[in-house]
mmCIF file of C-alpha atoms and ligand atoms in Angstrom:
data_model
loop_
_atom_site.group_PDB
_atom_site.id
_atom_site.type_symbol
_atom_site.label_atom_id
_atom_site.label_comp_id
_atom_site.label_asym_id
_atom_site.label_seq_id
_atom_site.Cartn_x
_atom_site.Cartn_y
_atom_site.Cartn_z
ATOM 1 C CA UNK A 1 0.231 -0.179 -0.253
ATOM 2 C CA UNK A 2 1.498 3.353 -1.222
ATOM 3 C CA UNK A 3 1.771 6.072 1.600
ATOM 4 C CA UNK A 4 1.804 3.634 4.720
ATOM 5 C CA UNK A 5 3.557 1.885 6.344
ATOM 6 C CA UNK A 6 0.934 -0.724 6.760
ATOM 7 C CA UNK A 7 1.294 -1.261 10.603
ATOM 8 C CA UNK A 8 0.684 0.525 13.725
ATOM 9 C CA UNK A 9 1.941 -0.445 17.074
ATOM 10 C CA UNK A 10 0.217 -1.746 19.604
ATOM 11 C CA UNK A 11 0.778 -1.239 23.570
ATOM 12 C CA UNK A 12 -0.540 -2.757 26.575
ATOM 13 C CA UNK A 13 0.539 -0.704 29.426
ATOM 14 C CA UNK A 14 -0.652 -3.387 32.014
ATOM 15 C CA UNK A 15 -0.273 -6.047 30.647
ATOM 16 C CA UNK A 16 3.595 -4.027 29.739
ATOM 17 C CA UNK A 17 2.831 -6.376 26.330
ATOM 18 C CA UNK A 18 2.515 -5.150 22.988
ATOM 19 C CA UNK A 19 2.118 -6.357 19.633
ATOM 20 C CA UNK A 20 1.228 -5.020 15.692
ATOM 21 C CA UNK A 21 -1.436 -4.869 13.948
ATOM 22 C CA UNK A 22 -1.946 -4.762 9.794
ATOM 23 C CA UNK A 23 -3.372 -1.308 8.116
ATOM 24 C CA UNK A 24 -5.836 -2.258 6.312
ATOM 25 C CA UNK A 25 -6.745 -0.832 2.865
ATOM 26 C CA UNK A 26 -9.799 0.346 2.535
ATOM 27 C CA UNK A 27 -9.518 1.606 5.956
ATOM 28 C CA UNK A 28 -6.544 3.858 5.282
ATOM 29 C CA UNK A 29 -8.719 4.560 2.031
ATOM 30 C CA UNK A 30 -11.933 4.977 4.061
ATOM 31 C CA UNK A 31 -10.228 7.581 6.611
ATOM 32 C CA UNK A 32 -7.838 9.440 5.316
ATOM 33 C CA UNK A 33 -5.295 11.294 7.372
ATOM 34 C CA UNK A 34 -4.367 10.930 11.249
ATOM 35 C CA UNK A 35 -7.480 12.761 12.925
ATOM 36 C CA UNK A 36 -9.694 10.573 10.481
ATOM 37 C CA UNK A 37 -8.236 7.159 11.813
ATOM 38 C CA UNK A 38 -7.163 8.054 15.467
ATOM 39 C CA UNK A 39 -11.270 8.173 15.941
ATOM 40 C CA UNK A 40 -11.929 5.128 14.182
ATOM 41 C CA UNK A 41 -10.093 2.841 16.511
ATOM 42 C CA UNK A 42 -11.765 5.471 19.703
ATOM 43 C CA UNK A 43 -15.346 5.202 19.062
ATOM 44 C CA UNK A 44 -15.217 1.031 17.691
ATOM 45 C CA UNK A 45 -13.359 0.808 20.801
ATOM 46 C CA UNK A 46 -13.542 2.948 23.681
ATOM 47 C CA UNK A 47 -17.386 2.315 24.294
ATOM 48 C CA UNK A 48 -19.790 5.456 25.868
ATOM 49 C CA UNK A 49 -19.425 5.514 29.882
ATOM 50 C CA UNK A 50 -15.548 4.812 29.931
ATOM 51 C CA UNK A 51 -14.072 8.414 31.881
ATOM 52 C CA UNK A 52 -11.280 10.227 30.225
ATOM 53 C CA UNK A 53 -9.007 8.579 33.062
ATOM 54 C CA UNK A 54 -9.815 5.130 32.987
ATOM 55 C CA UNK A 55 -7.261 1.861 31.636
ATOM 56 C CA UNK A 56 -9.905 1.537 29.149
ATOM 57 C CA UNK A 57 -9.352 5.404 27.468
ATOM 58 C CA UNK A 58 -7.253 5.185 24.900
ATOM 59 C CA UNK A 59 -4.059 7.042 23.891
ATOM 60 C CA UNK A 60 -3.952 6.993 20.027
ATOM 61 C CA UNK A 61 -1.005 8.831 18.196
ATOM 62 C CA UNK A 62 -1.931 9.143 14.401
ATOM 63 C CA UNK A 63 0.325 9.835 11.339
ATOM 64 C CA UNK A 64 -1.215 10.496 7.734
ATOM 65 C CA UNK A 65 0.318 9.594 4.177
ATOM 66 C CA UNK A 66 2.462 12.104 3.876
ATOM 67 C CA UNK A 67 3.669 11.669 7.376
ATOM 68 C CA UNK A 68 7.453 10.928 6.910
ATOM 69 C CA UNK A 69 7.779 12.536 3.434
ATOM 70 C CA UNK A 70 9.973 15.464 2.140
ATOM 71 C CA UNK A 71 6.418 16.915 2.454
ATOM 72 C CA UNK A 72 6.960 20.474 4.426
ATOM 73 C CA UNK A 73 4.849 20.241 7.823
ATOM 74 C CA UNK A 74 5.720 16.401 7.204
ATOM 75 C CA UNK A 75 6.415 15.556 10.504
ATOM 76 C CA UNK A 76 3.544 16.198 12.359
ATOM 77 C CA UNK A 77 1.441 13.254 14.216
ATOM 78 C CA UNK A 78 -1.692 13.573 15.445
ATOM 79 C CA UNK A 79 -3.430 12.756 19.084
ATOM 80 C CA UNK A 80 -7.022 11.568 19.601
ATOM 81 C CA UNK A 81 -8.212 9.585 22.576
ATOM 82 C CA UNK A 82 -10.528 10.695 25.147
ATOM 83 C CA UNK A 83 -10.174 13.813 27.123
ATOM 84 C CA UNK A 84 -10.885 15.459 30.677
ATOM 85 C CA UNK A 85 -12.042 19.096 29.666
ATOM 86 C CA UNK A 86 -15.142 17.020 27.512
ATOM 87 C CA UNK A 87 -15.834 13.866 28.701
ATOM 88 C CA UNK A 88 -15.171 13.062 24.710
ATOM 89 C CA UNK A 89 -13.752 12.640 21.940
ATOM 90 C CA UNK A 90 -10.532 15.097 21.169
ATOM 91 C CA UNK A 91 -8.151 15.388 18.841
ATOM 92 C CA UNK A 92 -4.874 16.907 18.948
ATOM 93 C CA UNK A 93 -1.875 17.894 16.399
ATOM 94 C CA UNK A 94 2.155 19.331 16.906
ATOM 95 C CA UNK A 95 4.537 19.237 14.238
ATOM 96 C CA UNK A 96 8.256 18.531 14.642
ATOM 97 C CA UNK A 97 9.945 15.258 14.028
ATOM 98 C CA UNK A 98 7.575 12.484 16.163
ATOM 99 C CA UNK A 99 4.965 12.166 14.051
ATOM 100 C CA UNK A 100 8.394 11.210 10.853
ATOM 101 C CA UNK A 101 10.712 9.089 12.698
ATOM 102 C CA UNK A 102 6.798 7.043 14.593
ATOM 103 C CA UNK A 103 7.199 6.482 10.411
ATOM 104 C CA UNK A 104 10.541 5.295 9.818
ATOM 105 C CA UNK A 105 9.591 2.975 12.934
ATOM 106 C CA UNK A 106 7.627 1.026 11.255
ATOM 107 C CA UNK A 107 4.600 2.212 12.082
ATOM 108 C CA UNK A 108 1.429 4.547 10.338
ATOM 109 C CA UNK A 109 -0.085 5.053 14.343
ATOM 110 C CA UNK A 110 0.330 3.628 17.833
ATOM 111 C CA UNK A 111 -3.005 3.338 20.316
ATOM 112 C CA UNK A 112 -2.078 3.188 23.650
ATOM 113 C CA UNK A 113 -4.571 1.179 26.327
ATOM 114 C CA UNK A 114 -4.031 0.470 30.009
ATOM 115 C CA UNK A 115 -2.612 1.577 33.385
ATOM 116 C CA UNK A 116 1.275 0.994 33.677
ATOM 117 C CA UNK A 117 2.131 -0.418 37.116
ATOM 118 C CA UNK A 118 5.134 2.362 38.047
ATOM 119 C CA UNK A 119 6.174 5.557 36.502
ATOM 120 C CA UNK A 120 7.386 4.389 32.220
ATOM 121 C CA UNK A 121 8.605 5.326 29.452
ATOM 122 C CA UNK A 122 8.520 3.320 25.739
ATOM 123 C CA UNK A 123 11.435 3.578 23.329
ATOM 124 C CA UNK A 124 9.869 2.722 19.597
ATOM 125 C CA UNK A 125 12.902 1.207 17.274
ATOM 126 C CA UNK A 126 12.790 -0.921 14.309
ATOM 127 C CA UNK A 127 12.900 -4.313 16.685
ATOM 128 C CA UNK A 128 10.030 -3.228 18.675
ATOM 129 C CA UNK A 129 9.372 -1.042 21.551
ATOM 130 C CA UNK A 130 11.548 -0.709 24.932
ATOM 131 C CA UNK A 131 9.622 -0.212 28.609
ATOM 132 C CA UNK A 132 11.525 1.997 30.253
ATOM 133 C CA UNK A 133 12.111 2.782 34.278
ATOM 134 C CA UNK A 134 11.017 6.152 34.226
ATOM 135 C CA UNK A 135 11.053 6.901 37.996
ATOM 136 C CA UNK A 136 13.843 9.405 37.818
ATOM 137 C CA UNK A 137 12.090 11.063 35.784
ATOM 138 C CA UNK A 138 8.898 12.429 38.341
ATOM 139 C CA UNK A 139 8.696 16.105 38.778
ATOM 140 C CA UNK A 140 10.702 16.782 35.171
ATOM 141 C CA UNK A 141 9.159 19.280 33.494
ATOM 142 C CA UNK A 142 9.131 18.356 28.971
ATOM 143 C CA UNK A 143 12.552 20.093 27.729
ATOM 144 C CA UNK A 144 15.041 18.013 30.390
ATOM 145 C CA UNK A 145 13.129 15.293 29.994
ATOM 146 C CA UNK A 146 13.174 15.360 26.481
ATOM 147 C CA UNK A 147 17.397 15.420 26.958
ATOM 148 C CA UNK A 148 17.599 12.930 29.519
ATOM 149 C CA UNK A 149 15.587 10.351 27.871
ATOM 150 C CA UNK A 150 18.044 11.392 24.906
ATOM 151 C CA UNK A 151 20.636 11.106 26.036
ATOM 152 C CA UNK A 152 19.897 8.066 28.729
ATOM 153 C CA UNK A 153 19.494 6.757 24.714
ATOM 154 C CA UNK A 154 22.008 7.856 22.859
ATOM 155 C CA UNK A 155 19.660 9.688 20.148
ATOM 156 C CA UNK A 156 20.486 12.884 20.085
ATOM 157 C CA UNK A 157 19.532 14.220 16.434
ATOM 158 C CA UNK A 158 18.768 10.186 15.720
ATOM 159 C CA UNK A 159 15.418 9.806 17.478
ATOM 160 C CA UNK A 160 12.736 12.716 18.944
ATOM 161 C CA UNK A 161 11.616 12.303 22.482
ATOM 162 C CA UNK A 162 7.206 13.347 23.858
ATOM 163 C CA UNK A 163 6.357 13.857 27.295
ATOM 164 C CA UNK A 164 4.343 14.721 29.821
ATOM 165 C CA UNK A 165 5.446 17.992 32.825
ATOM 166 C CA UNK A 166 4.107 18.284 35.789
ATOM 167 C CA UNK A 167 1.296 19.116 35.037
ATOM 168 C CA UNK A 168 -0.167 15.529 33.005
ATOM 169 C CA UNK A 169 1.545 13.911 35.693
ATOM 170 C CA UNK A 170 -1.084 15.870 38.217
ATOM 171 C CA UNK A 171 -3.768 15.520 35.862
ATOM 172 C CA UNK A 172 -5.015 18.868 35.356
ATOM 173 C CA UNK A 173 -7.193 19.254 32.800
ATOM 174 C CA UNK A 174 -5.155 21.256 30.747
ATOM 175 C CA UNK A 175 -2.451 19.378 30.323
ATOM 176 C CA UNK A 176 -0.773 19.020 26.988
ATOM 177 C CA UNK A 177 1.986 16.302 25.167
ATOM 178 C CA UNK A 178 5.213 18.157 24.581
ATOM 179 C CA UNK A 179 8.080 17.006 21.821
ATOM 180 C CA UNK A 180 10.977 18.239 19.645
ATOM 181 C CA UNK A 181 12.025 21.103 22.094
ATOM 182 C CA UNK A 182 7.926 23.025 22.621
ATOM 183 C CA UNK A 183 5.933 21.437 20.307
ATOM 184 C CA UNK A 184 2.881 21.196 21.788
ATOM 185 C CA UNK A 185 -0.422 19.004 20.471
ATOM 186 C CA UNK A 186 -2.864 20.755 24.152
ATOM 187 C CA UNK A 187 -5.548 20.192 23.271
ATOM 188 C CA UNK A 188 -8.461 18.816 25.420
ATOM 189 C CA UNK A 189 -6.838 17.497 27.798
ATOM 190 C CA UNK A 190 -4.348 15.178 26.032
ATOM 191 C CA UNK A 191 -0.901 15.496 28.637
ATOM 192 C CA UNK A 192 -3.235 13.956 31.613
ATOM 193 C CA UNK A 193 -4.307 11.171 30.209
ATOM 194 C CA UNK A 194 -1.255 10.338 29.217
ATOM 195 C CA UNK A 195 0.079 10.247 33.017
ATOM 196 C CA UNK A 196 -3.508 8.742 34.339
ATOM 197 C CA UNK A 197 -1.970 5.756 31.828
ATOM 198 C CA UNK A 198 1.182 6.454 34.292
ATOM 199 C CA UNK A 199 3.291 7.305 30.729
ATOM 200 C CA UNK A 200 5.708 9.815 31.566
ATOM 201 C CA UNK A 201 7.053 9.617 27.627
ATOM 202 C CA UNK A 202 7.692 8.426 24.532
ATOM 203 C CA UNK A 203 10.618 8.357 22.033
ATOM 204 C CA UNK A 204 11.209 7.448 18.595
ATOM 205 C CA UNK A 205 13.934 6.281 16.378
ATOM 206 C CA UNK A 206 15.018 7.492 12.836
ATOM 207 C CA UNK A 207 15.410 4.248 12.378
ATOM 208 C CA UNK A 208 15.409 3.410 8.181
ATOM 209 C CA UNK A 209 12.127 2.351 7.069
ATOM 210 C CA UNK A 210 10.117 4.585 4.594
ATOM 211 C CA UNK A 211 6.500 4.670 3.895
ATOM 212 C CA UNK A 212 6.178 3.504 -0.260
ATOM 213 C CA UNK A 213 5.704 6.696 -2.507
ATOM 214 C CA UNK A 214 4.322 5.891 -5.705
ATOM 215 C CA UNK A 215 5.126 8.430 -8.149
ATOM 216 C CA UNK A 216 8.311 10.473 -5.976
ATOM 217 C CA UNK A 217 8.497 12.355 -8.292
ATOM 218 C CA UNK A 218 5.368 14.248 -9.173
ATOM 219 C CA UNK A 219 5.214 14.189 -5.124
ATOM 220 C CA UNK A 220 8.950 15.934 -4.839
ATOM 221 C CA UNK A 221 7.350 18.253 -7.791
ATOM 222 C CA UNK A 222 4.263 18.595 -6.034
ATOM 223 C CA UNK A 223 5.992 19.191 -2.188
ATOM 224 C CA UNK A 224 7.972 22.480 -3.886
ATOM 225 C CA UNK A 225 4.311 23.368 -5.040
ATOM 226 C CA UNK A 226 2.967 23.544 -2.049
ATOM 227 C CA UNK A 227 5.893 25.041 -0.517
ATOM 228 C CA UNK A 228 6.320 28.033 -2.177
ATOM 229 C CA UNK A 229 1.987 28.570 -1.568
ATOM 230 C CA UNK A 230 2.462 28.466 1.790
ATOM 231 C CA UNK A 231 5.715 30.581 2.173
ATOM 232 C CA UNK A 232 3.068 33.106 -0.584
ATOM 233 C CA UNK A 233 0.752 32.705 2.399
ATOM 234 C CA UNK A 234 -0.950 36.120 3.215
ATOM 235 C CA UNK A 235 1.446 38.469 1.636
ATOM 236 C CA UNK A 236 4.583 36.462 2.778
ATOM 237 C CA UNK A 237 3.995 37.226 6.280
ATOM 238 C CA UNK A 238 4.006 33.782 7.523
ATOM 239 C CA UNK A 239 6.652 32.945 6.004
ATOM 240 C CA UNK A 240 8.399 36.308 7.175
ATOM 241 C CA UNK A 241 7.829 36.771 10.819
ATOM 242 C CA UNK A 242 5.714 33.387 10.948
ATOM 243 C CA UNK A 243 2.433 33.462 13.335
ATOM 244 C CA UNK A 244 2.777 36.178 15.710
ATOM 245 C CA UNK A 245 2.265 38.194 12.144
ATOM 246 C CA UNK A 246 -1.513 38.184 12.812
ATOM 247 C CA UNK A 247 -0.959 40.328 16.533
ATOM 248 C CA UNK A 248 -1.421 43.461 14.851
ATOM 249 C CA UNK A 249 -4.309 42.447 11.733
ATOM 250 C CA UNK A 250 -5.919 40.612 15.445
ATOM 251 C CA UNK A 251 -5.581 44.139 17.445
ATOM 252 C CA UNK A 252 -6.825 45.389 14.002
ATOM 253 C CA UNK A 253 -10.134 43.355 13.904
ATOM 254 C CA UNK A 254 -11.261 43.867 17.207
ATOM 255 C CA UNK A 255 -10.668 40.096 18.059
ATOM 256 C CA UNK A 256 -7.262 39.970 20.069
ATOM 257 C CA UNK A 257 -7.045 39.013 24.075
ATOM 258 C CA UNK A 258 -6.915 41.917 25.577
ATOM 259 C CA UNK A 259 -7.400 41.918 30.044
ATOM 260 C CA UNK A 260 -9.399 39.158 29.875
ATOM 261 C CA UNK A 261 -11.713 40.161 27.383
ATOM 262 C CA UNK A 262 -12.127 43.431 28.253
ATOM 263 C CA UNK A 263 -11.144 46.066 26.256
ATOM 264 C CA UNK A 264 -10.059 45.863 23.011
ATOM 265 C CA UNK A 265 -8.258 48.893 23.516
ATOM 266 C CA UNK A 266 -3.947 48.714 23.999
ATOM 267 C CA UNK A 267 -1.461 51.779 23.947
ATOM 268 C CA UNK A 268 2.047 50.506 23.754
ATOM 269 C CA UNK A 269 1.724 47.439 22.315
ATOM 270 C CA UNK A 270 4.834 47.474 19.595
ATOM 271 C CA UNK A 271 7.724 45.118 21.059
ATOM 272 C CA UNK A 272 5.110 42.447 21.330
ATOM 273 C CA UNK A 273 5.240 42.868 16.992
ATOM 274 C CA UNK A 274 7.492 40.387 15.741
ATOM 275 C CA UNK A 275 8.535 43.352 13.524
ATOM 276 C CA UNK A 276 10.148 44.639 16.786
ATOM 277 C CA UNK A 277 10.916 41.374 18.196
ATOM 278 C CA UNK A 278 12.664 40.321 15.505
ATOM 279 C CA UNK A 279 14.706 42.836 14.967
ATOM 280 C CA UNK A 280 15.948 43.025 18.163
ATOM 281 C CA UNK A 281 16.276 39.862 19.835
ATOM 282 C CA UNK A 282 18.907 37.169 19.005
ATOM 283 C CA UNK A 283 16.910 34.442 16.336
ATOM 284 C CA UNK A 284 17.991 31.090 14.591
ATOM 285 C CA UNK A 285 16.335 28.523 13.219
ATOM 286 C CA UNK A 286 14.822 25.350 14.586
ATOM 287 C CA UNK A 287 12.465 24.106 11.536
ATOM 288 C CA UNK A 288 10.990 20.171 11.685
ATOM 289 C CA UNK A 289 11.366 17.059 9.811
ATOM 290 C CA UNK A 290 11.627 17.975 6.034
ATOM 291 C CA UNK A 291 10.277 21.570 6.850
ATOM 292 C CA UNK A 292 11.517 25.325 4.761
ATOM 293 C CA UNK A 293 9.580 27.058 6.129
ATOM 294 C CA UNK A 294 11.146 27.442 9.433
ATOM 295 C CA UNK A 295 9.099 29.216 11.385
ATOM 296 C CA UNK A 296 9.999 27.588 14.525
ATOM 297 C CA UNK A 297 12.790 29.636 15.694
ATOM 298 C CA UNK A 298 15.537 28.976 18.702
ATOM 299 C CA UNK A 299 15.132 33.225 20.721
ATOM 300 C CA UNK A 300 18.128 34.439 22.807
ATOM 301 C CA UNK A 301 16.164 37.832 25.117
ATOM 302 C CA UNK A 302 18.764 41.061 24.921
ATOM 303 C CA UNK A 303 16.979 43.436 26.369
ATOM 304 C CA UNK A 304 15.536 43.782 29.363
ATOM 305 C CA UNK A 305 14.562 41.926 33.001
ATOM 306 C CA UNK A 306 14.702 38.822 31.613
ATOM 307 C CA UNK A 307 17.856 39.856 29.100
ATOM 308 C CA UNK A 308 20.087 36.639 28.442
ATOM 309 C CA UNK A 309 17.142 34.284 28.685
ATOM 310 C CA UNK A 310 16.624 31.435 25.493
ATOM 311 C CA UNK A 311 14.302 29.711 24.763
ATOM 312 C CA UNK A 312 12.378 28.600 21.875
ATOM 313 C CA UNK A 313 9.953 31.852 20.290
ATOM 314 C CA UNK A 314 6.257 31.491 21.446
ATOM 315 C CA UNK A 315 3.915 31.777 19.249
ATOM 316 C CA UNK A 316 0.792 33.448 18.684
ATOM 317 C CA UNK A 317 -1.506 31.884 20.879
ATOM 318 C CA UNK A 318 1.717 32.408 23.270
ATOM 319 C CA UNK A 319 1.972 36.429 23.030
ATOM 320 C CA UNK A 320 -0.806 36.590 23.298
ATOM 321 C CA UNK A 321 -2.167 35.230 26.261
ATOM 322 C CA UNK A 322 1.176 36.292 28.199
ATOM 323 C CA UNK A 323 0.690 39.031 26.671
ATOM 324 C CA UNK A 324 -2.388 41.499 25.799
ATOM 325 C CA UNK A 325 -4.652 39.236 28.482
ATOM 326 C CA UNK A 326 -3.356 39.082 31.113
ATOM 327 C CA UNK A 327 -1.662 43.550 30.022
ATOM 328 C CA UNK A 328 1.778 42.546 29.888
ATOM 329 C CA UNK A 329 3.874 44.348 27.370
ATOM 330 C CA UNK A 330 7.793 42.376 27.990
ATOM 331 C CA UNK A 331 7.948 41.079 25.301
ATOM 332 C CA UNK A 332 10.696 39.174 26.950
ATOM 333 C CA UNK A 333 8.640 37.850 30.210
ATOM 334 C CA UNK A 334 6.816 36.546 27.137
ATOM 335 C CA UNK A 335 9.633 34.486 25.972
ATOM 336 C CA UNK A 336 9.979 34.008 29.722
ATOM 337 C CA UNK A 337 6.224 31.954 30.302
ATOM 338 C CA UNK A 338 5.723 30.666 26.870
ATOM 339 C CA UNK A 339 9.155 28.403 27.105
ATOM 340 C CA UNK A 340 7.975 28.083 31.624
ATOM 341 C CA UNK A 341 4.238 27.405 29.263
ATOM 342 C CA UNK A 342 5.823 23.977 27.222
ATOM 343 C CA UNK A 343 8.116 22.953 30.729
ATOM 344 C CA UNK A 344 5.542 22.089 32.687
ATOM 345 C CA UNK A 345 3.224 20.525 29.656
ATOM 346 C CA UNK A 346 0.357 23.553 30.127
ATOM 347 C CA UNK A 347 -1.578 24.032 27.078
ATOM 348 C CA UNK A 348 -2.470 28.509 27.194
HETATM 349 S S1 SF4 B 401 8.585 25.258 11.273
HETATM 350 FE FE1 SF4 B 401 6.432 25.830 11.355
HETATM 351 S S2 SF4 B 401 5.817 25.854 9.626
HETATM 352 FE FE2 SF4 B 401 7.727 24.493 9.407
HETATM 353 S S3 SF4 B 401 6.753 22.107 10.208
HETATM 354 FE FE3 SF4 B 401 7.498 23.399 11.427
HETATM 355 S S4 SF4 B 401 5.595 24.492 12.794
HETATM 356 FE FE4 SF4 B 401 5.243 23.907 10.593
#
């Protein structure tokens, strides 16, 4: 089957057991993309009365048919589960490398059931899965957890780690799963579901397996066209300034959240604009798998109270939340709070 690895990895944390299942071609054709595929398993296997924190709930990680290809953004994965904010079906997505590396280990998706008896993390590779003790990782932030696991497994750039922080461990209902630095699968508390399963993290190896492509030449051509199209989007503002390029249009359009949504007037916001922070702070590109847009940046704050602080450049949602929504106009504080939120494993 072109475009797929053709296998789903299943893990039962209660029994410390894993196995693989074939992905049927008619299922893959009918439910295209990670969300549709994940929802099929969730609806088929999790009964209506099952609580989000029950071992019977599934935590599903899925990729789509372009996952791990040369198309920009194809390192993405989605998480499907029953989430704590609604106790109903949830889907959320993150970029980075994990989706591509899951496929390079041989799997289109990973379906987790049960609850581990002690803190555990999984290492997924071409030969299968290792269940590893995560007791020493409990309480660590998502960034330190990623760093520690990569070092423990000797992965460096040859692996991707997604993890929960203290928020997920303590089942905060808006806890997120964070990986590859600060890429966040945030919505409907999927980090709390992971915490309820006593699962601290999942590492995927950059293996040698690849999904088969029917027409590689045409895919390369289409990937280039998609990239050029994405670059031109919104008069190249996203490509040039990242997601925070919508800050000023949001303010002018009256939909920027300001002071807990009590006003749409904001004075002195200029330092929160990407035109200011990109000109004054130091930035280095940190692209995801195969991405030539590379909007993700490593940032070093160069002025103000937080001068010297390093982390990931905040996305628009973080700038809005830790800036105008809370009444803060210091862009250095936005960087600090945004990275702290990612490290704790919280949705913003
Ligand atoms: S760098 Fe930005 S645009 Fe590229 S895949 Fe990652 S999140 Fe998407």
